[in-house]
Short mmCIF file of C-alpha atoms in Angstrom, two decimals:
data_model
loop_
_atom_site.label_atom_id
_atom_site.label_comp_id
_atom_site.label_asym_id
_atom_site.label_seq_id
_atom_site.Cartn_x
_atom_site.Cartn_y
_atom_site.Cartn_z
CA UNK A 20 0.01 0.00 -0.02
CA UNK A 21 1.37 3.44 -0.97
CA UNK A 22 1.15 6.09 1.70
CA UNK A 23 1.20 9.79 1.01
CA UNK A 24 0.10 13.02 2.74
CA UNK A 25 -0.55 15.29 -0.18
CA UNK A 26 -2.80 17.56 1.89
CA UNK A 27 -0.03 18.55 4.34
CA UNK A 28 2.03 21.68 3.92
CA UNK A 29 5.73 21.00 3.26
CA UNK A 30 8.14 22.09 5.99
CA UNK A 31 10.35 25.01 5.12
CA UNK A 32 13.70 24.13 3.49
CA UNK A 33 16.65 24.56 5.89
CA UNK A 34 19.02 27.45 5.19
CA UNK A 35 20.81 26.99 1.87
CA UNK A 36 24.21 27.08 3.58
CA UNK A 37 23.35 23.57 4.90
CA UNK A 38 22.34 21.95 1.63
CA UNK A 39 24.31 21.83 -1.53
CA UNK A 40 24.69 19.79 -4.65
CA UNK A 41 28.03 17.94 -4.46
CA UNK A 42 29.71 17.81 -7.82
CA UNK A 43 32.14 15.05 -8.54
CA UNK A 44 35.65 16.35 -7.72
CA UNK A 45 38.41 15.12 -5.47
CA UNK A 46 37.38 17.15 -2.38
CA UNK A 47 33.67 16.31 -2.57
CA UNK A 48 34.46 12.67 -3.34
CA UNK A 49 36.56 12.40 -0.21
CA UNK A 50 33.83 13.93 1.99
CA UNK A 51 31.22 11.76 0.35
CA UNK A 52 33.20 8.48 0.75
CA UNK A 53 33.67 9.30 4.43
CA UNK A 54 29.93 9.61 4.89
CA UNK A 55 29.34 6.33 3.02
CA UNK A 56 31.80 4.56 5.24
CA UNK A 57 30.40 5.93 8.46
CA UNK A 58 26.69 5.70 7.72
CA UNK A 59 24.61 2.56 8.66
CA UNK A 60 22.86 3.15 5.32
CA UNK A 61 26.10 3.25 3.38
CA UNK A 62 27.28 0.56 0.99
CA UNK A 63 30.28 0.22 -1.27
CA UNK A 64 28.04 0.82 -4.28
CA UNK A 65 27.45 4.43 -3.24
CA UNK A 66 31.12 5.30 -3.18
CA UNK A 67 32.25 7.87 -5.74
CA UNK A 68 34.40 5.41 -7.69
CA UNK A 69 31.51 2.99 -8.10
CA UNK A 70 29.22 5.79 -9.26
CA UNK A 71 31.82 6.93 -11.72
CA UNK A 72 32.13 3.35 -13.03
CA UNK A 73 28.36 3.19 -13.65
CA UNK A 74 28.37 6.53 -15.44
CA UNK A 75 31.32 5.71 -17.68
CA UNK A 76 29.89 2.27 -18.67
CA UNK A 77 26.46 3.61 -19.60
CA UNK A 78 25.67 4.43 -23.13
CA UNK A 79 22.43 6.36 -22.58
CA UNK A 80 23.40 9.52 -20.70
CA UNK A 81 23.34 8.28 -17.16
CA UNK A 82 24.41 10.80 -14.50
CA UNK A 83 24.09 11.24 -10.78
CA UNK A 84 22.57 13.98 -8.56
CA UNK A 85 24.34 14.07 -5.26
CA UNK A 86 23.07 16.27 -2.41
CA UNK A 87 24.93 16.85 0.89
CA UNK A 88 23.63 18.29 4.19
CA UNK A 89 26.32 20.13 6.19
CA UNK A 90 25.84 21.15 9.82
CA UNK A 91 26.85 24.46 11.45
CA UNK A 92 30.46 23.17 11.69
CA UNK A 93 30.38 22.31 7.98
CA UNK A 94 30.47 18.53 8.70
CA UNK A 95 28.77 16.40 6.12
CA UNK A 96 26.12 14.68 8.31
CA UNK A 97 23.70 13.50 5.67
CA UNK A 98 23.43 12.99 1.93
CA UNK A 99 21.59 11.43 -0.94
CA UNK A 100 22.62 10.38 -4.41
CA UNK A 101 20.32 9.24 -7.21
CA UNK A 102 20.92 8.24 -10.85
CA UNK A 103 19.10 10.25 -13.45
CA UNK A 104 18.69 10.92 -17.14
CA UNK A 105 17.53 14.10 -18.91
CA UNK A 106 14.84 14.13 -21.55
CA UNK A 107 13.18 17.23 -22.97
CA UNK A 108 14.70 19.43 -20.35
CA UNK A 109 13.39 17.30 -17.46
CA UNK A 110 15.37 15.30 -14.95
CA UNK A 111 14.18 11.74 -14.35
CA UNK A 112 15.72 10.13 -11.29
CA UNK A 113 13.67 7.01 -11.65
CA UNK A 114 15.95 4.95 -13.92
CA UNK A 115 16.64 2.38 -11.19
CA UNK A 116 19.87 2.08 -9.18
CA UNK A 117 21.87 -0.84 -10.37
CA UNK A 118 22.80 -2.09 -6.94
CA UNK A 119 19.93 -2.33 -4.48
CA UNK A 120 19.57 0.71 -2.23
CA UNK A 121 20.06 4.42 -3.05
CA UNK A 122 18.29 6.11 -0.21
CA UNK A 123 19.43 8.88 2.12
CA UNK A 124 22.51 8.46 4.21
CA UNK A 125 22.91 9.71 7.83
CA UNK A 126 25.77 9.67 10.31
CA UNK A 127 25.26 7.01 13.04
CA UNK A 128 24.13 9.43 15.73
CA UNK A 129 21.34 10.62 13.45
CA UNK A 130 20.31 7.12 12.26
CA UNK A 131 19.03 5.83 15.60
CA UNK A 132 15.54 7.22 16.29
CA UNK A 133 16.27 8.50 19.80
CA UNK A 134 15.08 11.70 21.44
CA UNK A 135 18.63 13.05 21.75
CA UNK A 136 19.03 13.89 18.02
CA UNK A 137 15.39 13.87 16.96
CA UNK A 138 15.32 17.46 15.82
CA UNK A 139 18.63 17.20 13.92
CA UNK A 140 17.59 13.94 12.24
CA UNK A 141 14.25 15.40 11.04
CA UNK A 142 15.89 18.63 9.89
CA UNK A 143 18.41 16.72 7.70
CA UNK A 144 15.88 14.28 6.22
CA UNK A 145 13.38 17.07 5.51
CA UNK A 146 16.05 19.09 3.81
CA UNK A 147 17.20 16.18 1.63
CA UNK A 148 13.63 15.24 0.77
CA UNK A 149 12.64 18.78 -0.31
CA UNK A 150 15.78 19.48 -2.23
CA UNK A 151 15.65 16.18 -4.09
CA UNK A 152 11.99 16.94 -4.89
CA UNK A 153 12.81 20.39 -6.17
CA UNK A 154 15.70 19.10 -8.36
CA UNK A 155 13.87 16.24 -10.04
CA UNK A 156 10.67 15.78 -12.04
CA UNK A 157 10.38 12.08 -11.23
CA UNK A 158 12.31 10.26 -8.49
CA UNK A 159 12.13 6.72 -7.19
CA UNK A 160 14.55 5.28 -4.55
CA UNK A 161 14.69 2.33 -2.22
CA UNK A 162 16.03 2.96 1.27
CA UNK A 163 18.48 0.82 3.15
CA UNK A 164 16.76 -1.49 5.65
CA UNK A 165 18.57 0.35 8.49
CA UNK A 166 16.50 3.45 7.85
CA UNK A 167 13.12 2.69 9.44
CA UNK A 168 11.82 6.27 10.20
CA UNK A 169 10.69 7.93 6.93
CA UNK A 170 8.07 10.24 8.28
CA UNK A 171 9.79 13.29 6.99
CA UNK A 172 9.23 12.14 3.43
CA UNK A 173 5.50 11.94 4.08
CA UNK A 174 5.59 15.51 5.37
CA UNK A 175 7.41 16.57 2.18
CA UNK A 176 4.65 15.01 0.02
CA UNK A 177 6.58 11.92 -1.08
CA UNK A 178 4.75 8.67 -1.54
CA UNK A 179 6.05 5.74 0.49
CA UNK A 180 5.61 2.15 -0.44
CA UNK A 181 6.67 -0.66 1.90
CA UNK A 182 9.04 -3.24 0.33
CA UNK A 183 10.63 -6.44 1.68
CA UNK A 184 13.90 -8.09 1.38
CA UNK A 185 15.16 -11.36 2.94
CA UNK A 186 18.33 -11.69 4.97
CA UNK A 187 20.46 -14.49 6.39
CA UNK A 188 22.61 -13.71 9.39
CA UNK A 189 25.63 -15.99 8.81
CA UNK A 190 26.88 -15.34 12.35
CA UNK A 191 24.35 -18.08 13.31
CA UNK A 192 24.25 -20.71 10.51
CA UNK A 193 22.72 -23.25 12.79
CA UNK A 194 19.79 -20.98 13.57
CA UNK A 195 19.19 -20.50 9.88
CA UNK A 196 19.13 -24.26 9.30
CA UNK A 197 16.75 -24.68 12.23
CA UNK A 198 14.33 -22.15 10.66
CA UNK A 199 14.69 -23.62 7.22
CA UNK A 200 11.93 -25.81 5.70
CA UNK A 201 12.88 -29.47 6.08
CA UNK A 202 12.63 -30.13 2.37
CA UNK A 203 15.00 -27.21 1.61
CA UNK A 204 17.58 -28.65 4.03
CA UNK A 205 17.30 -31.90 2.06
CA UNK A 206 17.66 -30.19 -1.27
CA UNK A 207 20.75 -28.35 -0.05
CA UNK A 208 22.34 -31.61 1.19
CA UNK A 209 21.54 -33.51 -1.98
CA UNK A 210 22.43 -30.63 -4.25
CA UNK A 211 25.82 -30.32 -2.71
CA UNK A 212 26.40 -34.01 -3.41
CA UNK A 213 25.17 -33.81 -7.01
CA UNK A 214 26.99 -30.67 -8.27
CA UNK A 215 30.47 -29.18 -8.22
CA UNK A 216 30.66 -25.72 -6.64
CA UNK A 217 33.33 -23.10 -7.11
CA UNK A 218 34.27 -19.44 -7.02
CA UNK A 219 35.40 -18.84 -10.65
CA UNK A 220 37.43 -15.95 -11.91
CA UNK A 221 35.43 -14.04 -14.50
CA UNK A 222 36.36 -14.39 -18.16
CA UNK A 223 34.51 -14.21 -21.44
CA UNK A 224 33.73 -17.91 -21.65
CA UNK A 225 31.99 -18.27 -18.31
CA UNK A 226 30.35 -14.84 -18.82
CA UNK A 227 28.79 -16.21 -22.01
CA UNK A 228 27.59 -19.35 -20.22
CA UNK A 229 26.09 -17.17 -17.46
CA UNK A 230 24.34 -14.86 -19.89
CA UNK A 231 22.60 -17.67 -21.71
CA UNK A 232 20.97 -19.17 -18.67
CA UNK A 233 20.44 -15.74 -16.99
CA UNK A 234 18.30 -14.46 -19.81
CA UNK A 235 16.20 -17.62 -19.71
CA UNK A 236 15.85 -17.21 -15.91
CA UNK A 237 14.67 -13.55 -16.15
CA UNK A 238 12.11 -13.99 -18.93
CA UNK A 239 9.67 -15.45 -16.46
CA UNK A 240 9.71 -12.01 -14.79
CA UNK A 241 9.04 -10.25 -18.09
CA UNK A 242 12.49 -8.80 -18.28
CA UNK A 243 14.12 -8.44 -21.72
CA UNK A 244 17.51 -6.63 -21.76
CA UNK A 245 18.82 -4.60 -24.72
CA UNK A 246 22.06 -5.36 -26.48
CA UNK A 247 23.63 -2.39 -24.74
CA UNK A 248 22.89 -3.94 -21.37
CA UNK A 249 24.96 -7.06 -22.10
CA UNK A 250 27.97 -5.11 -23.23
CA UNK A 251 27.86 -2.80 -20.27
CA UNK A 252 27.41 -5.59 -17.81
CA UNK A 253 30.69 -7.23 -18.84
CA UNK A 254 32.56 -3.94 -18.54
CA UNK A 255 31.10 -3.41 -15.08
CA UNK A 256 31.85 -6.96 -13.97
CA UNK A 257 35.49 -6.67 -15.00
CA UNK A 258 35.87 -3.53 -12.94
CA UNK A 259 34.00 -4.77 -9.94
CA UNK A 260 35.85 -8.05 -9.84
CA UNK A 261 39.16 -6.13 -10.03
CA UNK A 262 38.04 -4.33 -6.82
CA UNK A 263 36.94 -7.61 -5.15
CA UNK A 264 33.47 -6.11 -4.97
CA UNK A 265 31.87 -8.86 -7.16
CA UNK A 266 32.43 -12.65 -7.49
CA UNK A 267 31.01 -15.37 -9.61
CA UNK A 268 29.99 -18.60 -7.90
CA UNK A 269 28.89 -21.58 -9.99
CA UNK A 270 27.29 -25.02 -9.74
CA UNK A 271 28.38 -27.33 -12.52
CA UNK A 272 27.22 -30.80 -13.46
CA UNK A 273 29.80 -33.68 -13.39
CA UNK A 274 30.21 -33.09 -17.11
CA UNK A 275 31.16 -29.46 -16.54
CA UNK A 276 27.98 -27.76 -17.77
CA UNK A 277 26.89 -24.69 -15.83
CA UNK A 278 23.69 -25.62 -13.99
CA UNK A 279 23.44 -22.39 -11.99
CA UNK A 280 25.51 -19.33 -11.16
CA UNK A 281 25.20 -16.30 -8.93
CA UNK A 282 26.95 -13.00 -9.10
CA UNK A 283 27.38 -11.72 -5.57
CA UNK A 284 28.27 -8.17 -4.47
CA UNK A 285 30.51 -7.65 -1.43
CA UNK A 286 29.86 -4.51 0.58
CA UNK A 287 32.16 -4.42 3.58
CA UNK A 288 30.70 -1.03 4.57
CA UNK A 289 27.45 -2.61 5.72
CA UNK A 290 28.88 -6.09 6.29
CA UNK A 291 26.64 -7.54 3.59
CA UNK A 292 26.84 -10.05 0.73
CA UNK A 293 24.22 -9.20 -1.87
CA UNK A 294 22.90 -12.00 -4.04
CA UNK A 295 22.76 -9.80 -7.13
CA UNK A 296 22.09 -11.86 -10.21
CA UNK A 297 21.07 -15.52 -10.22
CA UNK A 298 21.04 -17.73 -13.30
CA UNK A 299 19.51 -21.23 -13.30
CA UNK A 300 19.24 -23.65 -16.27
CA UNK A 301 15.54 -24.37 -16.03
CA UNK A 302 15.88 -27.22 -18.58
CA UNK A 303 17.48 -29.30 -15.82
CA UNK A 304 14.25 -29.14 -13.76
CA UNK A 305 16.18 -29.68 -10.58
CA UNK A 306 15.03 -27.73 -7.49
CA UNK A 307 18.17 -28.66 -5.53
CA UNK A 308 20.81 -26.56 -7.31
CA UNK A 309 19.76 -23.01 -6.40
CA UNK A 310 19.38 -23.59 -2.61
CA UNK A 311 22.62 -25.56 -2.58
CA UNK A 312 24.49 -22.77 -4.45
CA UNK A 313 23.13 -20.03 -2.23
CA UNK A 314 24.16 -21.93 0.89
CA UNK A 315 27.55 -23.00 -0.41
CA UNK A 316 28.59 -19.62 -1.65
CA UNK A 317 27.27 -17.76 1.45
CA UNK A 318 29.01 -20.16 3.81
CA UNK A 319 32.23 -20.00 1.81
CA UNK A 320 32.30 -16.15 1.97
CA UNK A 321 31.45 -16.08 5.70
CA UNK A 322 34.24 -18.53 6.52
CA UNK A 323 36.78 -16.51 4.60
CA UNK A 324 35.52 -13.10 5.75
CA UNK A 325 33.51 -13.29 8.98
CA UNK A 326 32.90 -9.54 8.89
CA UNK A 327 30.62 -10.05 5.89
CA UNK A 328 27.91 -11.19 8.28
CA UNK A 329 24.71 -10.73 6.32
CA UNK A 330 23.40 -12.21 3.07
CA UNK A 331 20.81 -10.05 1.38
CA UNK A 332 18.50 -11.83 -1.13
CA UNK A 333 16.88 -8.73 -2.47
CA UNK A 334 13.25 -8.23 -3.33
CA UNK A 335 10.65 -10.73 -4.55
CA UNK A 336 8.63 -9.59 -7.52
CA UNK A 337 6.49 -12.77 -7.34
CA UNK A 338 4.79 -14.16 -4.16
CA UNK A 339 6.25 -17.58 -4.94
CA UNK A 340 9.78 -16.11 -4.78
CA UNK A 341 9.16 -14.62 -1.45
CA UNK A 342 7.85 -17.93 -0.18
CA UNK A 343 10.96 -19.72 -1.50
CA UNK A 344 13.09 -17.38 0.58
CA UNK A 345 10.88 -17.89 3.60
CA UNK A 346 11.44 -21.64 3.23
CA UNK A 347 15.23 -21.02 3.13
CA UNK A 348 15.02 -19.61 6.63
CA UNK A 349 15.75 -16.03 5.55
CA UNK A 350 14.21 -13.27 7.63
CA UNK A 351 11.83 -10.88 5.82
CA UNK A 352 12.98 -7.31 6.52
CA UNK A 353 10.97 -4.23 5.65
CA UNK A 354 12.39 -1.14 3.89
CA UNK A 355 10.79 1.58 1.79
CA UNK A 356 10.38 2.82 -1.72
CA UNK A 357 10.29 6.63 -1.90
CA UNK A 358 8.37 8.13 -4.85
CA UNK A 359 8.05 11.71 -6.10
CA UNK A 360 6.19 12.72 -9.27
CA UNK A 361 5.84 16.30 -10.40
CA UNK A 362 2.60 16.45 -12.42
CA UNK A 363 3.20 17.55 -15.98
CA UNK A 364 2.21 16.68 -19.53
CA UNK A 365 5.77 16.03 -20.50
CA UNK A 366 6.17 13.56 -17.62
CA UNK A 367 3.15 11.63 -18.93
CA UNK A 368 4.65 11.58 -22.45
CA UNK A 369 8.06 10.35 -21.15
CA UNK A 370 6.37 7.47 -19.28
CA UNK A 371 4.57 6.54 -22.48
CA UNK A 372 7.84 6.54 -24.39
CA UNK A 373 9.47 4.42 -21.69
CA UNK A 374 6.68 1.82 -21.82
CA UNK A 375 6.99 1.70 -25.63
CA UNK A 376 10.76 1.17 -25.30
CA UNK A 377 10.18 -1.73 -22.91
CA UNK A 378 7.78 -3.27 -25.38
CA UNK A 379 10.31 -2.88 -28.13
CA UNK A 380 12.94 -4.65 -26.07
CA UNK A 381 10.59 -7.61 -25.55
CA UNK A 382 9.95 -7.82 -29.27
CA UNK A 383 13.68 -7.76 -29.99
CA UNK A 384 14.30 -10.48 -27.44
CA UNK A 385 11.65 -12.74 -28.95
CA UNK A 386 12.94 -12.22 -32.51
CA UNK A 387 16.79 -12.06 -32.31
CA UNK A 388 17.19 -11.35 -35.99
CA UNK A 389 15.59 -7.98 -35.29
CA UNK A 390 18.31 -7.07 -32.80
CA UNK A 391 20.16 -5.20 -35.53
CA UNK A 392 17.38 -2.60 -35.29
CA UNK A 393 18.22 -0.53 -32.18
CA UNK A 394 15.61 1.54 -30.39
CA UNK A 395 16.99 5.00 -30.22
CA UNK A 396 17.52 5.97 -26.56
CA UNK A 397 17.09 2.41 -25.28
CA UNK A 398 18.20 1.98 -21.65
CA UNK A 399 20.66 -0.54 -20.37
#
């Protein structure tokens, strides 16, 4: 259920000396990365170098709007960055962040909803909410699960939609197994006996194997990528793997065929392993391989790096997928989607164009020989 308070008057924007757009330069990047490292909402994906990587590997004009809130001592105590594209003079910050959460960041003392910093926290969040609303025509962002108090966005006329992710706490693997559905425990045990699991260094051959089964996996969710997406993904993977921010874990049959694979993202800032992209060869019709691969890769990472404590499964676009994660003993955790739309005719036209572009991608995916015909302005 979406929640909004459109009949409320927005709070006044804090003095402009506190809020500023942080351009991408060495000084601002240093300040920003410090906030990302300190904030409970921070993840490695929000670091300046990761944002630069996304921008440089995008072929459709992706950029980032980065806002900082500075206190009276000019400390950066809060911030927010969103990806956006421009079309017809409008700024659309609803293109989707590639890596999970891109919500507001707060220093630790402002993140905990206690009375001691209540005024400061509300002032910072209100300022960020209002400035992002003023600077964009359409904005959509998912908050980090650690940010549970989003009242200030309601007061600034944002729409709030509850979302859920699922998380394993690998500090207590026995507790996970105890919560897990009995059949899933059996599938993991038998899957680990039937397949060969490994962390594989990324190269073009296993990337091609991954892409083939990944595209088949995602079609059941109505997702059809453009050709640009595939090329950009490989560039991004090369960079992320070189930073040890991404790894490829595979499950192969005894003959060496890739039965399943998962690309995981490693964010040491929030102690989390993100199960980013899962590919499963549905032709095998084997329910054991995915649970076994999730468990094997998560356990292997936690044994090597105990500080990577949490495994985040991401959202569940289908009820059956959420139930699958429930059966795996993962805890459902609520977070929020923040939505701002500035009413305008041009915004309606843009949304129509975007829907037509998605339809075009589906047609191209169903008829590969048409892939030579590129849709102008198609997203990644």
